[in-house]
């Protein structure tokens, strides 16, 4: 991994992105998005995760995070591992999931082709953390995160995307906001 993409100081803010393998649209069901949000809430409460901005897209996630507890790389690793297992269980037990066989086959195929996994891979391995070094950069990243659903054509305004911190930013006149998801 490049030296550029590492968490050097967990107390600083980082922009991160992570995606499902093959950019598979999984977060189209509320149940799967809620697993991710519940994991973030747990990490906030138990591991010191601080979330400043976020957006869940169908195949990927963007966040601005820091930590006042555990190392960010450990928090992100644990969160991705936990959500992978829980989403797998949800996919396998979801009677309404019309893509169950295909999703299972894709994630198993990705896992078997990666020596780091045994039988299943949900997330791509990279997070590409980028340290935020100025307030200007912070607001550029927040704008990028919140505009994702608009650029994708899902909504006309960022605050209309339900799985994003955009509405909270709009409400607080774009001040830097620490998100309490719990």
C-alpha positions as semicolon CSV with decimal commas, in nm:
position;residue;x (nm);y (nm);z (nm)
1;X;0,000;0,000;0,000
2;X;0,122;0,348;-0,078
3;X;0,259;0,560;0,204
4;X;0,010;0,825;0,098
5;X;-0,287;0,611;0,199
6;X;-0,240;0,534;0,567
7;X;-0,385;0,650;0,896
8;X;-0,086;0,826;1,051
9;X;-0,259;0,992;1,347
10;X;-0,603;0,870;1,458
11;X;-0,677;1,203;1,625
12;X;-0,671;1,380;1,288
13;X;-0,958;1,379;1,041
14;X;-0,948;1,149;0,740
15;X;-1,160;1,115;0,432
16;X;-1,213;0,747;0,352
17;X;-1,399;0,556;0,084
18;X;-1,464;0,187;0,065
19;X;-1,664;-0,019;-0,179
20;X;-1,812;-0,363;-0,215
21;X;-1,617;-0,606;-0,432
22;X;-1,689;-0,550;-0,800
23;X;-1,887;-0,240;-0,697
24;X;-2,196;-0,457;-0,641
25;X;-2,506;-0,257;-0,546
26;X;-2,591;-0,403;-0,207
27;X;-2,706;-0,099;-0,012
28;X;-3,035;-0,083;-0,196
29;X;-3,215;-0,250;0,094
30;X;-3,272;-0,069;0,422
31;X;-3,180;-0,384;0,616
32;X;-2,825;-0,380;0,477
33;X;-2,779;-0,006;0,529
34;X;-2,903;-0,039;0,886
35;X;-2,637;-0,303;0,956
36;X;-2,374;-0,052;0,850
37;X;-2,526;0,230;1,057
38;X;-2,558;0,005;1,364
39;X;-2,193;-0,089;1,330
40;X;-2,096;0,279;1,314
41;X;-2,304;0,351;1,626
42;X;-2,128;0,069;1,810
43;X;-1,787;0,195;1,698
44;X;-1,876;0,545;1,817
45;X;-1,989;0,422;2,157
46;X;-1,732;0,149;2,221
47;X;-1,425;0,234;2,013
48;X;-1,410;0,614;2,004
49;X;-1,499;0,658;1,636
50;X;-1,587;1,016;1,546
51;X;-1,789;1,072;1,229
52;X;-1,803;1,418;1,075
53;X;-1,966;1,347;0,739
54;X;-2,090;1,035;0,563
55;X;-2,287;0,899;0,272
56;X;-2,397;0,545;0,191
57;X;-2,431;0,485;-0,182
58;X;-2,559;0,157;-0,334
59;X;-2,208;0,010;-0,375
60;X;-1,979;0,227;-0,165
61;X;-1,939;0,455;0,135
62;X;-1,768;0,789;0,192
63;X;-1,687;0,923;0,539
64;X;-1,485;1,182;0,724
65;X;-1,369;1,027;1,049
66;X;-1,124;1,050;1,336
67;X;-1,093;0,877;1,672
68;X;-1,053;0,967;2,035
69;X;-1,008;0,603;2,125
70;X;-0,872;0,311;1,928
71;X;-0,658;0,334;1,617
72;X;-0,859;0,424;1,308
73;X;-0,715;0,136;1,106
74;X;-0,835;-0,106;1,375
75;X;-1,180;0,051;1,394
76;X;-1,226;0,044;1,016
77;X;-1,093;-0,312;0,990
78;X;-1,326;-0,436;1,264
79;X;-1,623;-0,248;1,122
80;X;-1,568;-0,390;0,773
81;X;-1,521;-0,743;0,910
82;X;-1,832;-0,724;1,128
83;X;-2,055;-0,574;0,856
84;X;-1,933;-0,831;0,604
85;X;-2,041;-1,116;0,831
86;X;-2,373;-0,955;0,927
87;X;-2,464;-0,862;0,570
88;X;-2,379;-1,215;0,457
89;X;-2,619;-1,353;0,720
90;X;-2,884;-1,102;0,614
91;X;-2,850;-1,187;0,244
92;X;-2,865;-1,562;0,313
93;X;-3,170;-1,530;0,540
94;X;-3,361;-1,266;0,341
95;X;-3,656;-1,438;0,170
96;X;-3,726;-1,126;-0,039
97;X;-3,372;-1,105;-0,180
98;X;-3,421;-1,183;-0,549
99;X;-3,045;-1,169;-0,609
100;X;-2,951;-1,401;-0,321
101;X;-2,789;-1,673;-0,535
102;X;-2,604;-1,425;-0,754
103;X;-2,483;-1,211;-0,461
104;X;-2,367;-1,518;-0,271
105;X;-2,187;-1,650;-0,579
106;X;-2,015;-1,314;-0,645
107;X;-1,895;-1,266;-0,286
108;X;-1,782;-1,629;-0,256
109;X;-1,599;-1,604;-0,588
110;X;-1,422;-1,286;-0,473
111;X;-1,327;-1,451;-0,143
112;X;-1,189;-1,766;-0,302
113;X;-0,975;-1,565;-0,543
114;X;-0,817;-1,365;-0,259
115;X;-0,561;-1,542;-0,038
116;X;-0,655;-1,309;0,253
117;X;-1,004;-1,461;0,272
118;X;-1,137;-1,811;0,323
119;X;-1,468;-1,819;0,142
120;X;-1,630;-1,476;0,125
121;X;-1,524;-1,121;0,050
122;X;-1,773;-0,837;0,075
123;X;-1,556;-0,524;0,088
124;X;-1,266;-0,426;-0,130
125;X;-0,957;-0,416;0,090
126;X;-0,852;-0,055;0,041
127;X;-0,999;0,245;0,226
128;X;-0,770;0,507;0,077
129;X;-0,757;0,729;0,387
130;X;-0,663;1,085;0,303
131;X;-0,567;1,312;0,592
132;X;-0,757;1,639;0,593
133;X;-0,509;1,917;0,652
134;X;-0,717;2,235;0,621
135;X;-1,068;2,365;0,673
136;X;-1,092;2,433;0,300
137;X;-1,006;2,072;0,220
138;X;-1,255;1,957;0,483
139;X;-1,542;2,145;0,320
140;X;-1,436;2,028;-0,028
141;X;-1,455;1,668;0,095
142;X;-1,790;1,723;0,269
143;X;-1,926;1,875;-0,053
144;X;-1,793;1,578;-0,255
145;X;-1,948;1,328;-0,012
146;X;-2,287;1,498;-0,007
147;X;-2,301;1,554;-0,384
148;X;-2,247;1,184;-0,461
149;X;-2,620;1,096;-0,475
150;X;-2,694;1,412;-0,675
151;X;-2,425;1,338;-0,933
152;X;-2,551;0,979;-0,955
153;X;-2,900;1,115;-1,031
154;X;-3,072;0,969;-0,723
155;X;-3,185;1,305;-0,580
156;X;-3,194;1,669;-0,687
157;X;-3,046;1,809;-0,365
158;X;-2,795;1,650;-0,124
159;X;-3,018;1,696;0,180
160;X;-3,282;1,475;0,014
161;X;-3,058;1,164;0,029
162;X;-3,172;0,978;0,338
163;X;-2,846;0,790;0,399
164;X;-2,616;1,088;0,430
165;X;-2,519;1,359;0,676
166;X;-2,616;1,632;0,425
167;X;-2,946;1,723;0,594
168;X;-2,768;1,770;0,926
169;X;-2,514;2,002;0,762
170;X;-2,791;2,199;0,595
171;X;-2,968;2,237;0,929
172;X;-2,647;2,357;1,102
173;X;-2,551;2,607;0,830
174;X;-2,251;2,398;0,723
175;X;-2,063;2,419;1,050
176;X;-1,827;2,133;1,125
177;X;-2,055;1,881;1,291
178;X;-1,968;1,572;1,491
179;X;-2,235;1,314;1,407
180;X;-2,396;1,122;1,688
181;X;-2,569;0,832;1,517
182;X;-2,681;0,663;1,837
